[in-house]
PDB file of C-alpha atoms and ligand atoms in Angstrom:
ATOM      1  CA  UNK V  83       4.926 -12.290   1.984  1.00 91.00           C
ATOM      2  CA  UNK V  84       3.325  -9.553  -0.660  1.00 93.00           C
ATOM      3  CA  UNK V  85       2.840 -11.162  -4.068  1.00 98.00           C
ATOM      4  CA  UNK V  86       2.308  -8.776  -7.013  1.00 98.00           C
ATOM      5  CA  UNK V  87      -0.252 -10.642  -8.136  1.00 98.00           C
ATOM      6  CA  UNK V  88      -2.971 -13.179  -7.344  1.00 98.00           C
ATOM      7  CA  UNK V  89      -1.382 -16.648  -7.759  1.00 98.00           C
ATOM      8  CA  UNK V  90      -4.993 -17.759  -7.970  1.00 97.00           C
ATOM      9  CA  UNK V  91      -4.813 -16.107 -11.351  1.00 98.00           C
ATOM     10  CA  UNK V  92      -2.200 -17.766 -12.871  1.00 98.00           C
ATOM     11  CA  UNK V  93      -2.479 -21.370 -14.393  1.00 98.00           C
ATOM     12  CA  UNK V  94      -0.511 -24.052 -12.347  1.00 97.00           C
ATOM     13  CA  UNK V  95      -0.568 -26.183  -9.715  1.00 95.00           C
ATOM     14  CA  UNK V  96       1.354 -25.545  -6.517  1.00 98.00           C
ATOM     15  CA  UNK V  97      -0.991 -24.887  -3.281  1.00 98.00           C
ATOM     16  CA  UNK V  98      -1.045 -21.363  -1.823  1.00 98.00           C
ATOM     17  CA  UNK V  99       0.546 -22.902   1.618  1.00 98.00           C
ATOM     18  CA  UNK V 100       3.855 -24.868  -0.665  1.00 98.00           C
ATOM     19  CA  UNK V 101       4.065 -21.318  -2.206  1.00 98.00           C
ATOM     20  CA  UNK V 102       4.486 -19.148   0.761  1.00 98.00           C
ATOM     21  CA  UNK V 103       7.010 -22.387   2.373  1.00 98.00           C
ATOM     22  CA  UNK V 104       8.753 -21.570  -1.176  1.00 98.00           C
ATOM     23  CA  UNK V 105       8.903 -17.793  -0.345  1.00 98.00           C
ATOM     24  CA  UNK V 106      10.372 -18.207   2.748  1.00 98.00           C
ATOM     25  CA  UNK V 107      13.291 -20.653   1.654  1.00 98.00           C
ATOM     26  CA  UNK V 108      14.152 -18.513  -1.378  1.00 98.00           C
ATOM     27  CA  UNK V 109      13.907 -15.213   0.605  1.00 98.00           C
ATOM     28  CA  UNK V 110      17.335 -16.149   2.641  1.00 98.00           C
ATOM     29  CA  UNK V 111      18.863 -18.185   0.003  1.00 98.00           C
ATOM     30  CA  UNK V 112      18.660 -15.526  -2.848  1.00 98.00           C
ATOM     31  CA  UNK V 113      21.154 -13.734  -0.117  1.00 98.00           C
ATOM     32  CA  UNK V 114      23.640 -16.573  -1.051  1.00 97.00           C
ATOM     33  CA  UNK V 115      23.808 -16.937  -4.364  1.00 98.00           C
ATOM     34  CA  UNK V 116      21.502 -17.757  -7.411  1.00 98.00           C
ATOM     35  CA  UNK V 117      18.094 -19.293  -7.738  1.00 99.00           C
ATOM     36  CA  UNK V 118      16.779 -22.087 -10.215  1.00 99.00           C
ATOM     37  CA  UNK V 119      13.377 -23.717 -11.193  1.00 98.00           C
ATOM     38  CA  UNK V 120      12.852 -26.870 -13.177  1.00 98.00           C
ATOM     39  CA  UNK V 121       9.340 -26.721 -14.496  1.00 98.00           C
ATOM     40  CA  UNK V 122       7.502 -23.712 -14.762  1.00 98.00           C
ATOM     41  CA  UNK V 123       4.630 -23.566 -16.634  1.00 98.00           C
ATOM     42  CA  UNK V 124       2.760 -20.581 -16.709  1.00 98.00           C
ATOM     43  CA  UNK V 125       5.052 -19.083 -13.525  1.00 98.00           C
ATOM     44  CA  UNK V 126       3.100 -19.817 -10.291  1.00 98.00           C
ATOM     45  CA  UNK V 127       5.903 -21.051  -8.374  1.00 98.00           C
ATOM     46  CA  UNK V 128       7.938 -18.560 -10.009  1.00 99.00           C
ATOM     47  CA  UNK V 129       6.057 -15.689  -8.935  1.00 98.00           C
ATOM     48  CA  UNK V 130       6.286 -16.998  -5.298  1.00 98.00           C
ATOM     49  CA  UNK V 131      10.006 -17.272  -5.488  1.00 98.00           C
ATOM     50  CA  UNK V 132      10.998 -14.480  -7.645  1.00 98.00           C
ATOM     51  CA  UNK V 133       9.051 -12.190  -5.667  1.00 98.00           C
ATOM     52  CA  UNK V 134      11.340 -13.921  -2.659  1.00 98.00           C
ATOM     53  CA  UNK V 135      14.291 -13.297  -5.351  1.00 98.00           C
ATOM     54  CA  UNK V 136      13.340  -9.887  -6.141  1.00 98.00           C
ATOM     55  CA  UNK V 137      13.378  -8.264  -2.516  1.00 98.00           C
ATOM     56  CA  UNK V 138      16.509  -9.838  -1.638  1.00 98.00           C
ATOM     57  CA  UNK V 139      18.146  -8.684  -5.052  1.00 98.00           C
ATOM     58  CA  UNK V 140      19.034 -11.992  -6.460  1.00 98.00           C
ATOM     59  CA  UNK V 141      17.308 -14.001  -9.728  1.00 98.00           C
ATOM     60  CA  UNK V 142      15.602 -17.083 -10.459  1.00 99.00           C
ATOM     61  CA  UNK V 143      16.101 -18.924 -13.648  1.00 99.00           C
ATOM     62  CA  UNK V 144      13.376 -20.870 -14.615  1.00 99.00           C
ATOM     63  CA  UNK V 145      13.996 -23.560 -16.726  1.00 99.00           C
ATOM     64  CA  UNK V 146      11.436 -25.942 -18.957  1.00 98.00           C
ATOM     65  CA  UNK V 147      10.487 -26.751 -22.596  1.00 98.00           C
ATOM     66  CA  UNK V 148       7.214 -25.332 -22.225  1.00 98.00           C
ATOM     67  CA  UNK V 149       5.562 -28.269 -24.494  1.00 98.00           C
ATOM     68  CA  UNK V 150       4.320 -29.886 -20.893  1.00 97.00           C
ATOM     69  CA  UNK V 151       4.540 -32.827 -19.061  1.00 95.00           C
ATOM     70  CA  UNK V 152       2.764 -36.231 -20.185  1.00 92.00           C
ATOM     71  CA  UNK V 153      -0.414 -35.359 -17.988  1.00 92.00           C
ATOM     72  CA  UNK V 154      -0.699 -32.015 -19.667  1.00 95.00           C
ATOM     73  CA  UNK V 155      -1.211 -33.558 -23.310  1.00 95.00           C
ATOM     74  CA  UNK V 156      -4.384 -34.238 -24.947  1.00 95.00           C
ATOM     75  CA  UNK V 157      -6.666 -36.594 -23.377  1.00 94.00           C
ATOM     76  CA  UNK V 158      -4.746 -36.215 -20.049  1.00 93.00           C
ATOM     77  CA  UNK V 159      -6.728 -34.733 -17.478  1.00 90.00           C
ATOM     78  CA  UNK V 160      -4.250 -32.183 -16.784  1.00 92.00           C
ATOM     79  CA  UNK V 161      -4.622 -30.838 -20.084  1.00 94.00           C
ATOM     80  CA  UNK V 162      -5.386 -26.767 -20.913  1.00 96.00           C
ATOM     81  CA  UNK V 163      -6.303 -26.921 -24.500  1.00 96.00           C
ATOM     82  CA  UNK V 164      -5.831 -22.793 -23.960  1.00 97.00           C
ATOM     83  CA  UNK V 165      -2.303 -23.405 -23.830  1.00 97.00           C
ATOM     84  CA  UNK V 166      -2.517 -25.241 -27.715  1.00 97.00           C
ATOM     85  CA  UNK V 167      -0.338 -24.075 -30.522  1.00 97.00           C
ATOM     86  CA  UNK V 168      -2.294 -25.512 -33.474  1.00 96.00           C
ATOM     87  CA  UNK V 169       1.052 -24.320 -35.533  1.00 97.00           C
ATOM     88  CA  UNK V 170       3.292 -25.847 -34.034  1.00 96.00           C
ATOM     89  CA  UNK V 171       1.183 -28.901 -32.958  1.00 96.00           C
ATOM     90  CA  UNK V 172       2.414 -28.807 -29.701  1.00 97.00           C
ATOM     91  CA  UNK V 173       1.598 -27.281 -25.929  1.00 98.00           C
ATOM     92  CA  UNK V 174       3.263 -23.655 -25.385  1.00 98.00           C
ATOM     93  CA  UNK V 175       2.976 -22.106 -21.928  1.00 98.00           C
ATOM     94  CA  UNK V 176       5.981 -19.674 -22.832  1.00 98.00           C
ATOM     95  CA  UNK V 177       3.118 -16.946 -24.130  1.00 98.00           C
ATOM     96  CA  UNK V 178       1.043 -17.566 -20.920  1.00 98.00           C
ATOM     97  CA  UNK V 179       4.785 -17.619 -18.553  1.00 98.00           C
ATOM     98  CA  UNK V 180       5.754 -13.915 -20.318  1.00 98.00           C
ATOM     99  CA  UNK V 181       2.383 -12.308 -19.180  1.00 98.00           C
ATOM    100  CA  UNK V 182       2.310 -13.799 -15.651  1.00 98.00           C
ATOM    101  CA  UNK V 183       6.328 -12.088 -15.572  1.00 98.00           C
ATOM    102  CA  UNK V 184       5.111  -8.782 -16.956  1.00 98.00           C
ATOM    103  CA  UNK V 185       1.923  -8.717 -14.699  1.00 98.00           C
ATOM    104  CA  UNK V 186       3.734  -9.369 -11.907  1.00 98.00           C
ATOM    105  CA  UNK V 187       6.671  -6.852 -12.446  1.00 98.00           C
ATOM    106  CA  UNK V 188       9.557 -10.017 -12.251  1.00 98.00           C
ATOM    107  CA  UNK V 189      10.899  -9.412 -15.956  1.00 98.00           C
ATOM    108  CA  UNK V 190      14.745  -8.660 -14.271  1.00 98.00           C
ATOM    109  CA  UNK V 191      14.072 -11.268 -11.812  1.00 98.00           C
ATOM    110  CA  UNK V 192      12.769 -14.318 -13.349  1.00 99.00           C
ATOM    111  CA  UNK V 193      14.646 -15.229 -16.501  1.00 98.00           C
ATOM    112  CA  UNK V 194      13.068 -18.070 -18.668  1.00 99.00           C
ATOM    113  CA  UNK V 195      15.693 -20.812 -19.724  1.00 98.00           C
ATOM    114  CA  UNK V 196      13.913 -22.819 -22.382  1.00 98.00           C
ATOM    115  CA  UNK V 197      14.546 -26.170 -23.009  1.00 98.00           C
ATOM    116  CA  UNK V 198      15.234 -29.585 -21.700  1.00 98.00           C
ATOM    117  CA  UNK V 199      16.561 -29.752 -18.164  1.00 98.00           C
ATOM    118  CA  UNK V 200      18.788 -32.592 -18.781  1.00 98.00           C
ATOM    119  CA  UNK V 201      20.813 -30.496 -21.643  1.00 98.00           C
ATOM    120  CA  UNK V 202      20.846 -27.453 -19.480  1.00 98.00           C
ATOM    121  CA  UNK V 203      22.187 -28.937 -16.161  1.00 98.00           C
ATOM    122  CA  UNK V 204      24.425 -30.887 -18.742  1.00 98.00           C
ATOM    123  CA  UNK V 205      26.366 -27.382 -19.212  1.00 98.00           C
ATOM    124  CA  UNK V 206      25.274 -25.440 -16.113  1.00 98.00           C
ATOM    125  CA  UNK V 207      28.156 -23.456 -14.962  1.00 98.00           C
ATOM    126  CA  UNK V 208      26.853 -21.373 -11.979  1.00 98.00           C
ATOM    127  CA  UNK V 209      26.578 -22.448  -8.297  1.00 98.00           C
ATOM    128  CA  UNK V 210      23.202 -22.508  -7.045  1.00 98.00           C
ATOM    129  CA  UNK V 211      21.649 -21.711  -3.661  1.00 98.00           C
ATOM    130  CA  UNK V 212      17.903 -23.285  -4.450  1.00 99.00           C
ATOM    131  CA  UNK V 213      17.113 -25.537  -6.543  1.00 99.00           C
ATOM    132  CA  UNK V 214      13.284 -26.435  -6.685  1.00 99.00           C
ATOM    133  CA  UNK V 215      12.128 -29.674  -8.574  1.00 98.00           C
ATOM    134  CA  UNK V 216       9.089 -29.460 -10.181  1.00 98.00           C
ATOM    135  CA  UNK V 217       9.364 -30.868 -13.617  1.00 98.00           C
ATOM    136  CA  UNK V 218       8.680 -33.704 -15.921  1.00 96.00           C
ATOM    137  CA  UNK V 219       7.026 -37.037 -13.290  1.00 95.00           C
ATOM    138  CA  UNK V 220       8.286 -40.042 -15.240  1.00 96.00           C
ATOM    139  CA  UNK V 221      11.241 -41.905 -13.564  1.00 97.00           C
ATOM    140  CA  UNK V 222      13.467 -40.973 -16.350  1.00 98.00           C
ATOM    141  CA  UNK V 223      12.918 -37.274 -15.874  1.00 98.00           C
ATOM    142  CA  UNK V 224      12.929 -37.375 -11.964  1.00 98.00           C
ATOM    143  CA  UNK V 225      16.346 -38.757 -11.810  1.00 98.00           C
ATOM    144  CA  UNK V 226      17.773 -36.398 -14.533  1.00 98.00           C
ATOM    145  CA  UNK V 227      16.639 -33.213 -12.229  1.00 98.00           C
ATOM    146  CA  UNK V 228      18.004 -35.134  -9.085  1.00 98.00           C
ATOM    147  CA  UNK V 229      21.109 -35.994 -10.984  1.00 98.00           C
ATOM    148  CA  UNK V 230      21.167 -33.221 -13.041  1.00 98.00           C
ATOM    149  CA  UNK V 231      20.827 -30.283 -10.633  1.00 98.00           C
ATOM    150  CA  UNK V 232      22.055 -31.502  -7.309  1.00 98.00           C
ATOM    151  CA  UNK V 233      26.003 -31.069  -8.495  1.00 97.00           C
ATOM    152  CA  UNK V 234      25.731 -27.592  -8.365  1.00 98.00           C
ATOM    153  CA  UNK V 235      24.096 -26.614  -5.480  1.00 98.00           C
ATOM    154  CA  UNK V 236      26.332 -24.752  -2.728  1.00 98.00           C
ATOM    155  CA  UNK V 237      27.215 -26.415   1.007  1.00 96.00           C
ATOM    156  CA  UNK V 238      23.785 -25.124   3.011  1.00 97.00           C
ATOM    157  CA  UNK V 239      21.896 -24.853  -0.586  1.00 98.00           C
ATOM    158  CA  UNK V 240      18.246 -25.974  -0.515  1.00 98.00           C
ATOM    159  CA  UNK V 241      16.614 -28.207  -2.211  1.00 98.00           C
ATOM    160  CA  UNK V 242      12.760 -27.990  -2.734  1.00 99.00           C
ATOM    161  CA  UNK V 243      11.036 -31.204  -4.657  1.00 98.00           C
ATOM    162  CA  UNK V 244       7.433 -30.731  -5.499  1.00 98.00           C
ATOM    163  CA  UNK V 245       4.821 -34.127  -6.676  1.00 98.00           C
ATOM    164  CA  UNK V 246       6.159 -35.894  -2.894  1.00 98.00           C
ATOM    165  CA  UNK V 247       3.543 -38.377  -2.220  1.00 97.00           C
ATOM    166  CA  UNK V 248       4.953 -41.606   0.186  1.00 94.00           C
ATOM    167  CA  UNK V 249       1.523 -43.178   0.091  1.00 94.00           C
ATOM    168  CA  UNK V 250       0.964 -44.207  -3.552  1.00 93.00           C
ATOM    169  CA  UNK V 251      -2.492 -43.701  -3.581  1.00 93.00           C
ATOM    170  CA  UNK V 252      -2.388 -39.796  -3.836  1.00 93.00           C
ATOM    171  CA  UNK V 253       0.072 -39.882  -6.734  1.00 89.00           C
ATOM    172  CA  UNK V 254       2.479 -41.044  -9.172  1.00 90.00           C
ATOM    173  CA  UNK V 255       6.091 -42.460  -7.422  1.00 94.00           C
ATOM    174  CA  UNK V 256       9.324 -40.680  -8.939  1.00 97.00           C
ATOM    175  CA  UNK V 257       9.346 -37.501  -6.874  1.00 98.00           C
ATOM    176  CA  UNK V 258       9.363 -39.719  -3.738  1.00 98.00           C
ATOM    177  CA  UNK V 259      11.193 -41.854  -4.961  1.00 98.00           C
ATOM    178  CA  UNK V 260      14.606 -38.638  -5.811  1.00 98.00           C
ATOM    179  CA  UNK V 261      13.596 -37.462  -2.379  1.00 98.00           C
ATOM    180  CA  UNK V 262      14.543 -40.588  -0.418  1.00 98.00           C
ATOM    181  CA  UNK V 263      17.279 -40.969  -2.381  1.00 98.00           C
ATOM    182  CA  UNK V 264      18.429 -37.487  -1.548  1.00 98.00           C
ATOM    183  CA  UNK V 265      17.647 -37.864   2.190  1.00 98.00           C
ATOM    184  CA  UNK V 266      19.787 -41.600   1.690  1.00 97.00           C
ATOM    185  CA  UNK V 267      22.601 -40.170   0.314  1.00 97.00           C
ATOM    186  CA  UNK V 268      23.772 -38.378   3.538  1.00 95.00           C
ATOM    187  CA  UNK V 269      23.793 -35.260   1.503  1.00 96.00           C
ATOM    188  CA  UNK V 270      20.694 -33.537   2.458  1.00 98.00           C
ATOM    189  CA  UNK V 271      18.779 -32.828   5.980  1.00 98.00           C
ATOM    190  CA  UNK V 272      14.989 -32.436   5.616  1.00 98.00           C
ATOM    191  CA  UNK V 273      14.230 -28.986   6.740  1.00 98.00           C
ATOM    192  CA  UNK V 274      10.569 -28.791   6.237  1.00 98.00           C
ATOM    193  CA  UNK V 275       7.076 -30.651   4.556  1.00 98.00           C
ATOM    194  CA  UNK V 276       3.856 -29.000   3.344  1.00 98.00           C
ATOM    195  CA  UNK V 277       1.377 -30.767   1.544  1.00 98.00           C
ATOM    196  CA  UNK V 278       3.437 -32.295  -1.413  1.00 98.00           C
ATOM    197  CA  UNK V 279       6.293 -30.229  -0.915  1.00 98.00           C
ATOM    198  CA  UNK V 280       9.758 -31.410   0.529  1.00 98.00           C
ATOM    199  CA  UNK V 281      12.376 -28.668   1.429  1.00 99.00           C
ATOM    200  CA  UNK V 282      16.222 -30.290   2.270  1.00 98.00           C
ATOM    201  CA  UNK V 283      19.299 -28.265   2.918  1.00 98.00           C
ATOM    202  CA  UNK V 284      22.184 -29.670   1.516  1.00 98.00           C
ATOM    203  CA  UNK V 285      25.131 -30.619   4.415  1.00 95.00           C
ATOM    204  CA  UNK V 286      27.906 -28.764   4.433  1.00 83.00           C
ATOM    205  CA  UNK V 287      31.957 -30.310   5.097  1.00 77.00           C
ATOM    206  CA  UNK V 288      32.802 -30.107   8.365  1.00 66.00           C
TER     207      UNK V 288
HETATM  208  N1  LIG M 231       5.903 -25.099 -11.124  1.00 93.62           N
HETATM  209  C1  LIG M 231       4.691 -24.955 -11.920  1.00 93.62           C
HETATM  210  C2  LIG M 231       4.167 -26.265 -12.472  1.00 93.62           C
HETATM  211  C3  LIG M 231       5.116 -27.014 -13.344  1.00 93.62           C
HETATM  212  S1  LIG M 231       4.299 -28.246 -14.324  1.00 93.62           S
HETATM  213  C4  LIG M 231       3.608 -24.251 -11.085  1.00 93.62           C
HETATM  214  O1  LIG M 231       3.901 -23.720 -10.001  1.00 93.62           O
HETATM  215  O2  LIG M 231       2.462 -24.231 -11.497  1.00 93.62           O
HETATM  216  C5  LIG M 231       5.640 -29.126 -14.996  1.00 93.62           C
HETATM  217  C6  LIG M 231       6.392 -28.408 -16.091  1.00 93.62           C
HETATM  218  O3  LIG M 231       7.595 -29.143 -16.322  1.00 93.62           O
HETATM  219  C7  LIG M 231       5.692 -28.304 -17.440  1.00 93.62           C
HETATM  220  O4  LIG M 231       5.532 -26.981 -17.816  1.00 93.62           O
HETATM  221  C8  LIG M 231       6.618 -29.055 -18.422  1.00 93.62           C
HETATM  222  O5  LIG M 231       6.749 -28.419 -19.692  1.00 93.62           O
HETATM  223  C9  LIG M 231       7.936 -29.044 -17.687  1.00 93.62           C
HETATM  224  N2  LIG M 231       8.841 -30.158 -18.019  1.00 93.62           N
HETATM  225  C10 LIG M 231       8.558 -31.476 -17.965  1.00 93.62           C
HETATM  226  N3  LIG M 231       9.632 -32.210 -18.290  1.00 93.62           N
HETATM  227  C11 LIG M 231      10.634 -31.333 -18.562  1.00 93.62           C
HETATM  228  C12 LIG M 231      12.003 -31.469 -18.970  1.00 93.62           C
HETATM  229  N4  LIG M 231      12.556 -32.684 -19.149  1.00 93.62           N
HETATM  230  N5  LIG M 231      12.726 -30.346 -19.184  1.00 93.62           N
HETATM  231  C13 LIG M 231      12.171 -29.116 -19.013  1.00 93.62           C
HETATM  232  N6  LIG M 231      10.895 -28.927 -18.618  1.00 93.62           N
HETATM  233  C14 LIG M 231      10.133 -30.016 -18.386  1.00 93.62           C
HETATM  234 MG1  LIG M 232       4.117 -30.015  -9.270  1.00 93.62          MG
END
C-alpha cells in the first residue's frame, strides 16, 4: 500500500491498521464494480480506499452531509471547532474533504455525494461492490446505512462497518448492533476484524 499522502495529516478517526485492512478489500473489489462510503469527514478513509480505487481504475463515492455526527457538535468531545462555519451556524468538513482530495491527487477517484444517506440510498441506482459504514452512531442512523445500503451490494460484495465494539464499555452500541444483524441474516460471512473494524462478504446464490 503507497498512500499519496500522510493519513496522519488528515482530520479523522480510522486507525492506520483498519485503513490498510480497508485498502486491501477495496483493492480487489474496485475490479468488480463501484465503491461507496457513508461518512467521510475530512477523507481519511477515503484516501485509503480511493487510493485502493484509483490503482485498480474504479471510484469511490463518498457520501455524508458534512454538518457531523452528534459527538462532533459543540460541547462534544469529538468536536473540531476548525471545522465551524460561523455563517452558516453549522459544522462543514466539505472545505477540509476538497483539500485532502486535491492533496492527495483522488479528484477523478473520490467523488463527494453530499447529503443525507438515507435520501441517497433512497434513490441509489448503481450496484455496489463495497460498501463501508462509517456514518452517523445513533440507532436510527445505523439501521438506515444497514438498511439503506445493503440492497445494492453485488453477490461476493463487501461490507466494511466501522464504530464495532461487542463489549459496551469501549463504545456506543448501534454499529454492533447492524453487524450482528448482518452476520444473523444469513446474508453475510465475516471475512476479517481489526480493531473496530468488521469486513463481511456478502453470500452469493448457489
Ligand atoms: N470515515 C471518516 C470518519 C467519519 S465521521 C474517517 O476516516 O475519518 C462520521 C461522518 O458521518 C461525519 O462526517 C458526519 O457528517 C457523517 N454523517 C453522520 N450521519 C450522517 C447521515 N445520516 N448522512 C450522511 N452523513 C452522515
Ligand atoms: Mg468511525
Amino acid at each position: 500500500m503507497n498512500l499519496p499522502i500522510d493519513p496522519e495529516s488528515i482530520k479523522g478517526f480510522l486507525r492506520e491498521d483498519e485503513g490498510a485492512c480497508l485498502y486491501r478489500h477495496a483493492a480487489e473489489a474496485a475490479c468488480r464494480g463501484v465503491c461507496l462510503e457513508v461518512g467521510t469527514y475530512c477523507g481519511r478513509s477515503a484516501t485509503y480506499i480511493g487510493t485502493a480505487c484509483q490503482a485498480a481504475g474504479g471510484v469511490l463515492f463518498a457520501v455524508d452531509h458534512h454538518r457531523g455526527s452528534e459527538e462532533n457538535q459543540p460541547g462534544w468531545p469529538w468536536h473540531d471547532a476548525e471545522l465551524w462555519d460561523d455563517e452558516a451556524g453549522a459544522l462543514d468538513s466539505l472545505p477540509s474533504l476538497r483539500k485532502t482530495l486535491r492533496r492527495a491527487g483522488l479528484e477523478d477517484t473520490v467523488l463527494p455525494v453530499i447529503g443525507r444517506s438515507s435520501i441517497i440510498s433512497r434513490v441509489w441506482r448503481t450496484p455496489l461492490s463495497f460498501v463501508f459504514i462509517d456514518g452517523g452512531h445513533t440507532m436510527e442512523h445505523a439501521l438506515n446505512d444497514y438498511r439503506g445500503w445493503v440492497p445494492h451490494l453485488i453477490p461476493d460484495g463487501v461490507l466494511a462497518i466501522h464504530d464495532v465494539f461487542p463489549n459496551p464499555a469501549d463504545g456506543g452500541r448501534p454499529p454492533f448492533e447492524i453487524y450482528k444483524l448482518a452476520l444473523r441474516s444469513g446474508l453475510f460471512e465475516e471475512v476479517e476484524a481489526v480493531a473496530s473494524l468488521r469486513v463481511l462478504r456478502r453470500i452469493s446464490p448457489g
